[in-house]
mmCIF file of N, CA and C in Angstrom:
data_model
loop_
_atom_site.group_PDB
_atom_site.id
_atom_site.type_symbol
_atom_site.label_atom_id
_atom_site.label_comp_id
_atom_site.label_asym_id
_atom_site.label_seq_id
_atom_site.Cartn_x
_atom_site.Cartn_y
_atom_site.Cartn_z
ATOM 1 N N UNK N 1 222.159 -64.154 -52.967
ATOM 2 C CA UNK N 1 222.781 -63.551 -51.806
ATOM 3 C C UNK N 1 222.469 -64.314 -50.535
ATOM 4 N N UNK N 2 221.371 -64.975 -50.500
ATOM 5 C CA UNK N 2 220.779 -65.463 -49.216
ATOM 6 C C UNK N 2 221.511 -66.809 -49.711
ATOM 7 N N UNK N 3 222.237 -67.709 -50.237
ATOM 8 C CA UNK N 3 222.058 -68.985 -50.192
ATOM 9 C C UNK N 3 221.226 -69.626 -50.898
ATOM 10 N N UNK N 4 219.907 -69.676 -51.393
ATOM 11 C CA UNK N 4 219.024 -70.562 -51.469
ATOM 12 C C UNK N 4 219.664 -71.436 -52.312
ATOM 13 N N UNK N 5 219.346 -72.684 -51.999
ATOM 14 C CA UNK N 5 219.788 -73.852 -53.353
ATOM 15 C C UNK N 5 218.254 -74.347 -53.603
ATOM 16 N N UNK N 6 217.873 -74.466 -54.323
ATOM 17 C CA UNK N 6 217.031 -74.613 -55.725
ATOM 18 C C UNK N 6 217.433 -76.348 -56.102
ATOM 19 N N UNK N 7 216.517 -77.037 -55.779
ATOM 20 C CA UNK N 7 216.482 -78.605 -56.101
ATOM 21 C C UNK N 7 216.301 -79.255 -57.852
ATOM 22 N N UNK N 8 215.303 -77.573 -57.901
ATOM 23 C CA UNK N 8 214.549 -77.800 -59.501
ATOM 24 C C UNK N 8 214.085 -76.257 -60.071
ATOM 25 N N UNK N 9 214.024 -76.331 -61.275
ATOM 26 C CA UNK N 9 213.586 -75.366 -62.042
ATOM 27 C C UNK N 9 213.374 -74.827 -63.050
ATOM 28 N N UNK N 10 211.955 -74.886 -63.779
ATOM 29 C CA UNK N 10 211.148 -74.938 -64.410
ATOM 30 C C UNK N 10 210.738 -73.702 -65.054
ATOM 31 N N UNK N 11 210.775 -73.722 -66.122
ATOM 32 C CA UNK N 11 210.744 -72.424 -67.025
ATOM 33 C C UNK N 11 209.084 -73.261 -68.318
ATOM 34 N N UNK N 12 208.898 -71.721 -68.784
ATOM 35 C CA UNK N 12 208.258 -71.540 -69.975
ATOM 36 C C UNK N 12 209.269 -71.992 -71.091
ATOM 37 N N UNK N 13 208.872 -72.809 -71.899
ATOM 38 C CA UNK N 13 209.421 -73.143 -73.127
ATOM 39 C C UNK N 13 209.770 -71.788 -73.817
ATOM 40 N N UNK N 14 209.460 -70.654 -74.109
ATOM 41 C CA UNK N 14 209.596 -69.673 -74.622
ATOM 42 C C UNK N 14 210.749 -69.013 -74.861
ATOM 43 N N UNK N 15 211.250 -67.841 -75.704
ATOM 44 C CA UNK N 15 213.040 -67.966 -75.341
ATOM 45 C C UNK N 15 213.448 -67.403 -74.280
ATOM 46 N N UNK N 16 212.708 -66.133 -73.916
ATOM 47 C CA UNK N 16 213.333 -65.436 -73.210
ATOM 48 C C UNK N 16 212.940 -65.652 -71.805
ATOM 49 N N UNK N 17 212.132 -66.665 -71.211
ATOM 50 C CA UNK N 17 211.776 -67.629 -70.297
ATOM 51 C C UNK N 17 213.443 -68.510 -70.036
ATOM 52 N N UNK N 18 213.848 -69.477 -71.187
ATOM 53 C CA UNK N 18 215.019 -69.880 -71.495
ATOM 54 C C UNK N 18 216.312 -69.639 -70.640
ATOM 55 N N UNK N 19 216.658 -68.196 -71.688
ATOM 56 C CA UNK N 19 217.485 -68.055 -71.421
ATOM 57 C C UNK N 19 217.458 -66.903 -69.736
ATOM 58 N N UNK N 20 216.328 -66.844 -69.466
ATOM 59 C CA UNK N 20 216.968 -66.524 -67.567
ATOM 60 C C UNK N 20 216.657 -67.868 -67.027
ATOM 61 N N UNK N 21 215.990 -68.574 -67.504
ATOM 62 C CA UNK N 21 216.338 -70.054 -66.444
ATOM 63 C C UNK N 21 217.580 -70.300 -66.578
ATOM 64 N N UNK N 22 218.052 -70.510 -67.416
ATOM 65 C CA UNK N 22 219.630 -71.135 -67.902
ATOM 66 C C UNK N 22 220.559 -70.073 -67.242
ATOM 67 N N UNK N 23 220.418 -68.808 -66.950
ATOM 68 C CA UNK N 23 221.261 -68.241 -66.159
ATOM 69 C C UNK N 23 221.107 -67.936 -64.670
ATOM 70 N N UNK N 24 219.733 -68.409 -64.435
ATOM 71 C CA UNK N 24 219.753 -68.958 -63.287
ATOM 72 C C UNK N 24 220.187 -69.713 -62.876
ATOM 73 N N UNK N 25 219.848 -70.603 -63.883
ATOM 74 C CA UNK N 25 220.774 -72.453 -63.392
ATOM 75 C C UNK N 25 222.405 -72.328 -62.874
ATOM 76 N N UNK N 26 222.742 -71.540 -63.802
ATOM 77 C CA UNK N 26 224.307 -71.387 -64.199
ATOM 78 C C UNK N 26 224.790 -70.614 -62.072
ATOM 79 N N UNK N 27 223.764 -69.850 -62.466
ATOM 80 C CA UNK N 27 223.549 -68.986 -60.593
ATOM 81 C C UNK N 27 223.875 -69.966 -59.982
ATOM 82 N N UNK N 28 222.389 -70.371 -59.779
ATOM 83 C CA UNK N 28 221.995 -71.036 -58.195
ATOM 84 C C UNK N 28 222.674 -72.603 -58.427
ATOM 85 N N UNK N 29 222.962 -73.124 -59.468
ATOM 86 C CA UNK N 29 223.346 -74.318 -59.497
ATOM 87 C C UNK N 29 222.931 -75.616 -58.200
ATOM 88 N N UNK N 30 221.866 -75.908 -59.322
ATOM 89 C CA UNK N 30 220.522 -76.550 -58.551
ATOM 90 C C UNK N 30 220.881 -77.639 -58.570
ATOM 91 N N UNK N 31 220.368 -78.957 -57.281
ATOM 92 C CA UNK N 31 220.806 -80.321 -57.384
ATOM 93 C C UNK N 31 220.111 -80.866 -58.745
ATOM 94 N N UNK N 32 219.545 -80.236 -59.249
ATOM 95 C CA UNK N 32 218.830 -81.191 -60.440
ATOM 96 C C UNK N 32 219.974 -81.038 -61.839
ATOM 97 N N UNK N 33 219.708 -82.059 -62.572
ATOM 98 C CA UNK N 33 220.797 -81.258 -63.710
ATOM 99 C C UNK N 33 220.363 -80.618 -65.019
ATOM 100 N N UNK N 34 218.842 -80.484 -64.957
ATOM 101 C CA UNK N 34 218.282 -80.096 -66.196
ATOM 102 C C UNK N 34 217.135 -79.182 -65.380
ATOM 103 N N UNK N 35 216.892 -78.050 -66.101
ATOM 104 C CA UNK N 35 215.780 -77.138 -66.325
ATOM 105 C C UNK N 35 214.466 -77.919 -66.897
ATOM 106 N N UNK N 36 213.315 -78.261 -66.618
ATOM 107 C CA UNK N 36 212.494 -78.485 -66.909
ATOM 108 C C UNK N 36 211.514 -77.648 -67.613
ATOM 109 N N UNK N 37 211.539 -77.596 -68.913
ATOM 110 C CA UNK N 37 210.442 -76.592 -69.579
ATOM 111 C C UNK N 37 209.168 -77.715 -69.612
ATOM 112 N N UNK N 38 208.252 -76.635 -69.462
ATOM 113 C CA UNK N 38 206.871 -77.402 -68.996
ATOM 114 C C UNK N 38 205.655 -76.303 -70.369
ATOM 115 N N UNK N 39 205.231 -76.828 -70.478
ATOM 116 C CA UNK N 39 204.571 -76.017 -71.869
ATOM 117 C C UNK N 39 203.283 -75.412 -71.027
ATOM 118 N N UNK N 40 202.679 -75.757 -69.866
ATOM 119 C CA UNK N 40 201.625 -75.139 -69.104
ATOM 120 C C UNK N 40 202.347 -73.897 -68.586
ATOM 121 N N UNK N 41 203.436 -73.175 -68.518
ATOM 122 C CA UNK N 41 203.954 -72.228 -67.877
ATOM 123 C C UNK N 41 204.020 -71.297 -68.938
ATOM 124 N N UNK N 42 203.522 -71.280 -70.431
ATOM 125 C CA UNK N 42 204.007 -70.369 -71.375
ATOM 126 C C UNK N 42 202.691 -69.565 -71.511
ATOM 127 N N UNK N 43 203.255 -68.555 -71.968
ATOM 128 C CA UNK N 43 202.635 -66.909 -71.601
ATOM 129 C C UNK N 43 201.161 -67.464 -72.082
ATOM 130 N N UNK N 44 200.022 -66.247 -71.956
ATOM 131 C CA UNK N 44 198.663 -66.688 -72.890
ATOM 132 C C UNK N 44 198.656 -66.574 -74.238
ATOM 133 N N UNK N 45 197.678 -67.367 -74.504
ATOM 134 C CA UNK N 45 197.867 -67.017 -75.885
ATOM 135 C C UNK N 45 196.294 -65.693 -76.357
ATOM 136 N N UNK N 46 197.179 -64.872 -76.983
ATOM 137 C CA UNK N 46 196.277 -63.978 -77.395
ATOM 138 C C UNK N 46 195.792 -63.738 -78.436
ATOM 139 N N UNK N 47 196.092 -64.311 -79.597
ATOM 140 C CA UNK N 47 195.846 -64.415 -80.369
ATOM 141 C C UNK N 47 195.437 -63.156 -80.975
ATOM 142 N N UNK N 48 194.165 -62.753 -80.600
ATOM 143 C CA UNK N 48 193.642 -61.380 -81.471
ATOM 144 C C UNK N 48 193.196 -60.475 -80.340
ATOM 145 N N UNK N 49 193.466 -60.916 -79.179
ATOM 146 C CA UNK N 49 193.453 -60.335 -77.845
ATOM 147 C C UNK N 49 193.712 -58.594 -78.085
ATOM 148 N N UNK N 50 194.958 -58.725 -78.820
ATOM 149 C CA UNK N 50 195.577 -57.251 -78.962
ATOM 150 C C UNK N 50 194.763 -56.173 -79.199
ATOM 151 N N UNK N 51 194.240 -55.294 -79.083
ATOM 152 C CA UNK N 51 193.407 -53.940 -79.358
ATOM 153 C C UNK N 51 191.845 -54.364 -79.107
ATOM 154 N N UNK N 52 191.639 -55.154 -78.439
ATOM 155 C CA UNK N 52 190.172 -55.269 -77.866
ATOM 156 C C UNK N 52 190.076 -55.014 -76.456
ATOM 157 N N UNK N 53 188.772 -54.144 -76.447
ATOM 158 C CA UNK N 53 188.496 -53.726 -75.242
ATOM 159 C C UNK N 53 187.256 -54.458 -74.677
ATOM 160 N N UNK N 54 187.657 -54.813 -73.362
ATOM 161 C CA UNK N 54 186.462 -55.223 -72.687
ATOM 162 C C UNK N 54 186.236 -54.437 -71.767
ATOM 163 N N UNK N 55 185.020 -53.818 -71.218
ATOM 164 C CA UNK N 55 184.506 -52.944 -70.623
ATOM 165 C C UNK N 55 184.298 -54.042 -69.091
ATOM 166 N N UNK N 56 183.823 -54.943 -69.624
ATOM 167 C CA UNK N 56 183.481 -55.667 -68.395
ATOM 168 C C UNK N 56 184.205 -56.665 -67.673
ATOM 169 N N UNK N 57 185.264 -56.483 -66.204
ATOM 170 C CA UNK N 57 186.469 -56.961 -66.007
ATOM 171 C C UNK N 57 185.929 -58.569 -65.988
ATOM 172 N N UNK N 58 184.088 -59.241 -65.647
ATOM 173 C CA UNK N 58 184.304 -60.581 -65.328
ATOM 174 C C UNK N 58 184.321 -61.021 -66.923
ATOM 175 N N UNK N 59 183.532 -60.474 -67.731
ATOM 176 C CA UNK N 59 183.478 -60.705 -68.944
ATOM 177 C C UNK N 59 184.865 -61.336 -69.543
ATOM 178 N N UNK N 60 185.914 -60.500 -68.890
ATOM 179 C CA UNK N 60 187.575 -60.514 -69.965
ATOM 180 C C UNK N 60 188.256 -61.697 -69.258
ATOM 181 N N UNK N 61 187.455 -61.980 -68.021
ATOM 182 C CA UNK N 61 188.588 -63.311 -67.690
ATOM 183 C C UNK N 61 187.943 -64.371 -68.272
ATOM 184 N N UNK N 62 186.713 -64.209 -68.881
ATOM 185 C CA UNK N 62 186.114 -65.695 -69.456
ATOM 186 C C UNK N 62 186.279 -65.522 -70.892
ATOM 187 N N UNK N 63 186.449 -64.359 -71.202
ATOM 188 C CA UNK N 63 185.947 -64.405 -73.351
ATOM 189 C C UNK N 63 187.390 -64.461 -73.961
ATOM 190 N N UNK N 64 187.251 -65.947 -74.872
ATOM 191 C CA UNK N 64 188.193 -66.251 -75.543
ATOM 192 C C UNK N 64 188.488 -64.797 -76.600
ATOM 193 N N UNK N 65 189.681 -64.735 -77.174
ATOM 194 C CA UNK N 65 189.614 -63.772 -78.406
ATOM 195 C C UNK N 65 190.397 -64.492 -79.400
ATOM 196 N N UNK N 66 189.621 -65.060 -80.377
ATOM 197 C CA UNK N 66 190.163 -66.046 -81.581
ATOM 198 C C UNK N 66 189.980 -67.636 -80.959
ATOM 199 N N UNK N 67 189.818 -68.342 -82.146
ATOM 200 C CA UNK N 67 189.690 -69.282 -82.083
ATOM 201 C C UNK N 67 190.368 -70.073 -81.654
ATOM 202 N N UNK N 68 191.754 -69.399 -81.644
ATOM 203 C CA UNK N 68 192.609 -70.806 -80.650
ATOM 204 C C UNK N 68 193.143 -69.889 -79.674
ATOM 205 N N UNK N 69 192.561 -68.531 -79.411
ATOM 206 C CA UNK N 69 193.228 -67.584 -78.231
ATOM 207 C C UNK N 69 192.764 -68.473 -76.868
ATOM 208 N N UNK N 70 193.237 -67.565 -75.664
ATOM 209 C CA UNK N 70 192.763 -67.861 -74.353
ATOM 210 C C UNK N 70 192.149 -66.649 -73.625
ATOM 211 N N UNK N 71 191.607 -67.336 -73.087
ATOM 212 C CA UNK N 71 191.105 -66.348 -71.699
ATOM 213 C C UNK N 71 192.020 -66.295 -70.212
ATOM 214 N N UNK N 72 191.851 -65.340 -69.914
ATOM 215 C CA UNK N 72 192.430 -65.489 -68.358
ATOM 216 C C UNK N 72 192.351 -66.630 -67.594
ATOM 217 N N UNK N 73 190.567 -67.535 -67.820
ATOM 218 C CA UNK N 73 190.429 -68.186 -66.545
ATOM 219 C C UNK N 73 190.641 -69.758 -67.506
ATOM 220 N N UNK N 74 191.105 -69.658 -68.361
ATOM 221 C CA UNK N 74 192.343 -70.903 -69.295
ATOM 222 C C UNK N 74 193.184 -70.784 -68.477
ATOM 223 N N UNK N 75 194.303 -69.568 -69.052
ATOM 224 C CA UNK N 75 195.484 -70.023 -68.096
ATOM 225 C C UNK N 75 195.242 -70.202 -66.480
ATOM 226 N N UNK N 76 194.417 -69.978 -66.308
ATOM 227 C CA UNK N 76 194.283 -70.180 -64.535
ATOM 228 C C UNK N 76 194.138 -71.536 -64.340
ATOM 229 N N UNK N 77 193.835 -72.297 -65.137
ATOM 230 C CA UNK N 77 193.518 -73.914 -65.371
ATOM 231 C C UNK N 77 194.974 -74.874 -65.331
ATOM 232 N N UNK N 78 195.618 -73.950 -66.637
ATOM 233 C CA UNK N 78 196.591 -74.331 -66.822
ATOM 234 C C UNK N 78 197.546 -74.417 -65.388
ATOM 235 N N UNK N 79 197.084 -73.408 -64.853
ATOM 236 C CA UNK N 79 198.279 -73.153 -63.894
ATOM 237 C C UNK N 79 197.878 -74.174 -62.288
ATOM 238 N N UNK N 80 196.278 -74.195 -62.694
ATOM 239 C CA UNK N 80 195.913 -75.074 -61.410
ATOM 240 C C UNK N 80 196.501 -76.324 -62.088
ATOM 241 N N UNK N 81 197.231 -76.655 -62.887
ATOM 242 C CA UNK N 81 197.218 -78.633 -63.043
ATOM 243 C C UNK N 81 198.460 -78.190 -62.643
ATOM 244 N N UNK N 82 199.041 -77.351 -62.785
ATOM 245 C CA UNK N 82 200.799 -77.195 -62.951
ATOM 246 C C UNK N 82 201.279 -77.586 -61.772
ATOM 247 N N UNK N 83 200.065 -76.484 -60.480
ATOM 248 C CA UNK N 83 200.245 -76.418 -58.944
ATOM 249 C C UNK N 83 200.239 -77.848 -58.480
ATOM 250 N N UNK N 84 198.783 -78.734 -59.079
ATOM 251 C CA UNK N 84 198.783 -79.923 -58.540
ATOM 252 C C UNK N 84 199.926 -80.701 -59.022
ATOM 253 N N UNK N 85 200.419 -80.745 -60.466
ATOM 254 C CA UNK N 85 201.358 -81.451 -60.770
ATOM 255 C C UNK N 85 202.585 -81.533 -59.772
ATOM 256 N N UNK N 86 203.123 -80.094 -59.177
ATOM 257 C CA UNK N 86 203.990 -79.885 -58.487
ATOM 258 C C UNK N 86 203.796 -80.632 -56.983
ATOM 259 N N UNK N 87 202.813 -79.850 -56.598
ATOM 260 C CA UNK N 87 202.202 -80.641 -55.019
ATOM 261 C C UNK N 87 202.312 -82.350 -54.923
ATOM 262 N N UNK N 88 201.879 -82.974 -55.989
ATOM 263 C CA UNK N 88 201.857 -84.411 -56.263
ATOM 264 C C UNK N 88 203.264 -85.089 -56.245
ATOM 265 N N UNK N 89 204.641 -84.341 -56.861
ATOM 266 C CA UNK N 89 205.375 -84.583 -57.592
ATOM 267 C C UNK N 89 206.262 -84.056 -56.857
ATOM 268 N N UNK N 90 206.807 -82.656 -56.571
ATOM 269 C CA UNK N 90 207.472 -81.987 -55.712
ATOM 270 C C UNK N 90 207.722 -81.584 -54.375
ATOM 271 N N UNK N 91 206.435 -81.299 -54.196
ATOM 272 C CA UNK N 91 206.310 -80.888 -52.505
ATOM 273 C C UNK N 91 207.444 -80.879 -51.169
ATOM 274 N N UNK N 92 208.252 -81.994 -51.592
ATOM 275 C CA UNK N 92 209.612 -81.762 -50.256
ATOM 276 C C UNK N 92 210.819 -80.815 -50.995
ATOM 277 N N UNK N 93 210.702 -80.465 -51.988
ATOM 278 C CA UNK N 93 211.303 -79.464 -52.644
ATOM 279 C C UNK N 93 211.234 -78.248 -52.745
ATOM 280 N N UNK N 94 212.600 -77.275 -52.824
ATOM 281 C CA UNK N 94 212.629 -76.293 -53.110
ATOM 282 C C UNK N 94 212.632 -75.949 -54.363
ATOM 283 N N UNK N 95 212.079 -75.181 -55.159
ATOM 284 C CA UNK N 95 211.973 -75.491 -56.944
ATOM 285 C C UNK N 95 212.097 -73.216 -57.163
ATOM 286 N N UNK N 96 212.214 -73.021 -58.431
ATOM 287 C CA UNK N 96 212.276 -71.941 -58.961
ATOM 288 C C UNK N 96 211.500 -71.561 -60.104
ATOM 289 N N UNK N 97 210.274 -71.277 -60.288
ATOM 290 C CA UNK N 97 209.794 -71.054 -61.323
ATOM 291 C C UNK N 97 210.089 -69.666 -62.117
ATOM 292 N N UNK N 98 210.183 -69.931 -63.720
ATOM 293 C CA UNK N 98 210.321 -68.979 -64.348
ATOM 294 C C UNK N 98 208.859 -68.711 -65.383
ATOM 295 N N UNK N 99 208.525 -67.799 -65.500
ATOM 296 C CA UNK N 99 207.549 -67.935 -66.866
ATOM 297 C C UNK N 99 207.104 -66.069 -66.970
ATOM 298 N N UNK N 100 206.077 -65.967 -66.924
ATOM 299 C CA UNK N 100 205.118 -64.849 -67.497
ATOM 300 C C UNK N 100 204.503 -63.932 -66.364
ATOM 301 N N UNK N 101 204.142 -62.952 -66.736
ATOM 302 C CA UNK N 101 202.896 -62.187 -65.929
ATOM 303 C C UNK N 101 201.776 -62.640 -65.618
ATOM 304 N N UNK N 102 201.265 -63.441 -66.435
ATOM 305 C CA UNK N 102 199.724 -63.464 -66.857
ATOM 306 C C UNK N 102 199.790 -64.954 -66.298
ATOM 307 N N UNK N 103 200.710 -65.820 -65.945
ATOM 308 C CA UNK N 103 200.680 -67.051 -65.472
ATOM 309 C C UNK N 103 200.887 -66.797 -64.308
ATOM 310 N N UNK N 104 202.084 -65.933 -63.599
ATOM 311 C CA UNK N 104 202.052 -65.836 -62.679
ATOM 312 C C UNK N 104 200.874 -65.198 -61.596
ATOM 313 N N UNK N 105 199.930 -64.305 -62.219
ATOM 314 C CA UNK N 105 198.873 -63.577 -61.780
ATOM 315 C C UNK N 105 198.128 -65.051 -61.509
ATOM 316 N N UNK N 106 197.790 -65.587 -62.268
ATOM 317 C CA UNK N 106 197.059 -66.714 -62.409
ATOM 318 C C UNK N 106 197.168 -68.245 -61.480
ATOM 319 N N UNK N 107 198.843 -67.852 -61.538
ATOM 320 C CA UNK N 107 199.277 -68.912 -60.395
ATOM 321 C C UNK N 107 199.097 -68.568 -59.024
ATOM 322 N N UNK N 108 199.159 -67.537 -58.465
ATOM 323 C CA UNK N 108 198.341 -66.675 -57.093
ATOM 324 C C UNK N 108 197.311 -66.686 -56.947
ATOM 325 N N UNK N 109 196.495 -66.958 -58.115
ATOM 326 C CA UNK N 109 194.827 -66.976 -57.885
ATOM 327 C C UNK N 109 194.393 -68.811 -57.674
ATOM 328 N N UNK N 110 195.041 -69.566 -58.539
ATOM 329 C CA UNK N 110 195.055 -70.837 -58.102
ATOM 330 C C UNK N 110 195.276 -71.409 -56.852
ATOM 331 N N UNK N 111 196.534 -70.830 -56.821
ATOM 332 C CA UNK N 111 197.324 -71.316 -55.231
ATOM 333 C C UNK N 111 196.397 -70.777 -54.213
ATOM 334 N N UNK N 112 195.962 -69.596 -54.136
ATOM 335 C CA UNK N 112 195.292 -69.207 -53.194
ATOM 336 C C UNK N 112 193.511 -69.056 -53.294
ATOM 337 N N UNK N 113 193.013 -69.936 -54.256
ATOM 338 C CA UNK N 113 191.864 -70.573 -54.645
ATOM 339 C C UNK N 113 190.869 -68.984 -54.399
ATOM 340 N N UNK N 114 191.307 -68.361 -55.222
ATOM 341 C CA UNK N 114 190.855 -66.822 -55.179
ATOM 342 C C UNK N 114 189.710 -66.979 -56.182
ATOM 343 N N UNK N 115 188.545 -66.089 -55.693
ATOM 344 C CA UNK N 115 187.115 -66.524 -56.329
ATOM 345 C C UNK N 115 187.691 -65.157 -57.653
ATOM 346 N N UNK N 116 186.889 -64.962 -58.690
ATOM 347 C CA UNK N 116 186.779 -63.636 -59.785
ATOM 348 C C UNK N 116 187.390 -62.184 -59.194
ATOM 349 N N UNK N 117 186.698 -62.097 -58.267
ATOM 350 C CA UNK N 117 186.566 -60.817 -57.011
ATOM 351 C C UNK N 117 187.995 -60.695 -56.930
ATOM 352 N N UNK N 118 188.200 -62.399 -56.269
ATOM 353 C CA UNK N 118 189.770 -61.824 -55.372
ATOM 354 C C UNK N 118 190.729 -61.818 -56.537
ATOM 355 N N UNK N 119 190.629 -62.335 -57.365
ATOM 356 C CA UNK N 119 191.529 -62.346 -58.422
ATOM 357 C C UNK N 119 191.622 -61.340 -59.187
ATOM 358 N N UNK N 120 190.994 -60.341 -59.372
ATOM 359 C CA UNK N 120 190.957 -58.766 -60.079
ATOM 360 C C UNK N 120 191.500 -58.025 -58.948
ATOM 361 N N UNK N 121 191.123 -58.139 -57.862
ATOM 362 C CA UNK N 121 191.444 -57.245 -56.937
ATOM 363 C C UNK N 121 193.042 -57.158 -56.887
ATOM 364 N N UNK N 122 193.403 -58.560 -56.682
ATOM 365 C CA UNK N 122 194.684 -59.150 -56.269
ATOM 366 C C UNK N 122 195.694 -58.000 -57.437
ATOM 367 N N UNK N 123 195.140 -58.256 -58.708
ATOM 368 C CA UNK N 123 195.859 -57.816 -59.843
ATOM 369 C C UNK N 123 195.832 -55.746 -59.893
ATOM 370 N N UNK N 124 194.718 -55.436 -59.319
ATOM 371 C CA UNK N 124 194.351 -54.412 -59.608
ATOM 372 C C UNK N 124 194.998 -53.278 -58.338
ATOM 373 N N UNK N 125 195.724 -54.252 -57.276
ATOM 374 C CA UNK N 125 196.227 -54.055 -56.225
ATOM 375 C C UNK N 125 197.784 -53.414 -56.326
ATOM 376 N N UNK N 126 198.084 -54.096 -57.705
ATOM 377 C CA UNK N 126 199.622 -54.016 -57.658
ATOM 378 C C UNK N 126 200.146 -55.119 -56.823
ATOM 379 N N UNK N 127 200.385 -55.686 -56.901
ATOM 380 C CA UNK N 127 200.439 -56.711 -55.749
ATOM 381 C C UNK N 127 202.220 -57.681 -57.344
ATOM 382 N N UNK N 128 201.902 -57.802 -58.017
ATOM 383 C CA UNK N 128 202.210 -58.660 -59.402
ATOM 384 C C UNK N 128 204.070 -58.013 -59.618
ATOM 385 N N UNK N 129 204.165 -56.571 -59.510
ATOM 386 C CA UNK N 129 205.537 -55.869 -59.621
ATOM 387 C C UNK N 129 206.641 -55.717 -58.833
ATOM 388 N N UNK N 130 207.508 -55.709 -58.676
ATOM 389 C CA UNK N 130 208.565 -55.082 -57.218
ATOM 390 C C UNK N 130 209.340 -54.723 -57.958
ATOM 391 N N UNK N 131 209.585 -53.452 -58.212
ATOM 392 C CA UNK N 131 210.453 -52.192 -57.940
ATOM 393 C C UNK N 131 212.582 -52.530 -57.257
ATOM 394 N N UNK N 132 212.162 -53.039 -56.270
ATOM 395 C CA UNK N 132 213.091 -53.180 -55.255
ATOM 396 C C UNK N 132 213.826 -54.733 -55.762
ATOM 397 N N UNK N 133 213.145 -55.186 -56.300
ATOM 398 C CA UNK N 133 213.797 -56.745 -56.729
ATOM 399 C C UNK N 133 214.914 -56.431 -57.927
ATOM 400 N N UNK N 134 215.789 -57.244 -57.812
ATOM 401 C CA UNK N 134 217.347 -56.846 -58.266
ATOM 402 C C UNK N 134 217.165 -57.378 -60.034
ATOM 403 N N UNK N 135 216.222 -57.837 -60.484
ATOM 404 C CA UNK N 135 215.764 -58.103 -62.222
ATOM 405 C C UNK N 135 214.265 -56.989 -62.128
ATOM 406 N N UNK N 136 214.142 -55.919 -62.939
ATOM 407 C CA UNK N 136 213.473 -55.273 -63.109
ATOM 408 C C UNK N 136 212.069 -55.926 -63.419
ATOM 409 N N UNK N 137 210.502 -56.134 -63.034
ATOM 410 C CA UNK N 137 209.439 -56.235 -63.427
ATOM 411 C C UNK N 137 209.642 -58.237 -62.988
ATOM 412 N N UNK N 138 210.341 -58.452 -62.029
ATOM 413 C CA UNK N 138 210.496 -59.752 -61.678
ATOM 414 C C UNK N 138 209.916 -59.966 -60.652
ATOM 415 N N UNK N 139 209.234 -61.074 -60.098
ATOM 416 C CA UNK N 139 208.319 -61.147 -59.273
ATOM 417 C C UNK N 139 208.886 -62.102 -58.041
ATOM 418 N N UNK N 140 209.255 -61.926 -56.972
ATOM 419 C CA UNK N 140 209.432 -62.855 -56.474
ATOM 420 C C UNK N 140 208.370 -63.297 -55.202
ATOM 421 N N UNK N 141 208.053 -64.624 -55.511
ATOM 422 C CA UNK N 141 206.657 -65.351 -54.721
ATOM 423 C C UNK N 141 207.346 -66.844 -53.807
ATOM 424 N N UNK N 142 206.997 -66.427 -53.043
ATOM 425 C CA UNK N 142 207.152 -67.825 -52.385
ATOM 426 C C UNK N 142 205.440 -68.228 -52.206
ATOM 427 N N UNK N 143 205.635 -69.951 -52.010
ATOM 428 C CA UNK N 143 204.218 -70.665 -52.482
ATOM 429 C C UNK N 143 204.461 -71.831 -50.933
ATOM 430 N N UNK N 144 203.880 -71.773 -50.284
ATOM 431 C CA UNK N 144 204.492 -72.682 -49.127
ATOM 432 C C UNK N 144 203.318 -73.532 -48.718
#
């Protein structure tokens, strides 16, 4: 509605990552001519994550669950090379990222070099949802 044109935009390899980039693309019809799937943007991996409880919130951003699962402060890694990759690489650009919850939580804590504290808080804030945004449970962030 506003105009924006979108130079670039970068999705989770994943499908349903996919296919709203690709109908984004089809949208905003970006100067670039390809969607860039980037494999650092795909959801965590949880491996056995599912039905375990951690009592202790610093505990759960560091403890892997399974041997090839992740932790929170993984993908936060992931997402800090992504930021620098972009900053290095992008920076006079307007770009559109697509991916996850748990990356995106993660990409706010990077970008804004948020210590444990601020990064639970941030999440525990509600801060991650909008209601009012025209794709249900879609986040929209600007990163400047």
């Amino acid at each position: 509605k506003q105009n924006i044109v979108f130079e670039k935009i970068f999705s989770s390899p994943f499908i349903r990552c996919k296919e709203t980039a690709e109908i984004l693309f089809n949208y905003t019809k970006p100067n670039d001519e390809e969607i860039i799937f980037d494999s650092l943007l795909r959801e965590m991996n949880h491996e056995i994550f599912v039905g375990v409880e951690n009592k202790d919130a610093y505990t759960a951003l560091h403890t892997k669950h399974g041997e090839n699962g992740e932790c929170f402060w993984d993908v936060r890694e992931r997402m800090n090379k992504f930021l620098e990759h972009i900053e290095n690489t992008y920076s006079d650009k307007k770009f559109l990222i697509v991916t996850h919850g748990t990356p995106v939580w993660m990409f706010v804590s990077a970008a804004n070099k948020f210590n444990e504290q601020e990064t639970l808080d941030y999440k525990n804030a509600g801060q991650l949802t909008s209601k009012n945004f025209f794709i249900e449970r879609a986040v929209p962030i600007i990163v400047s």
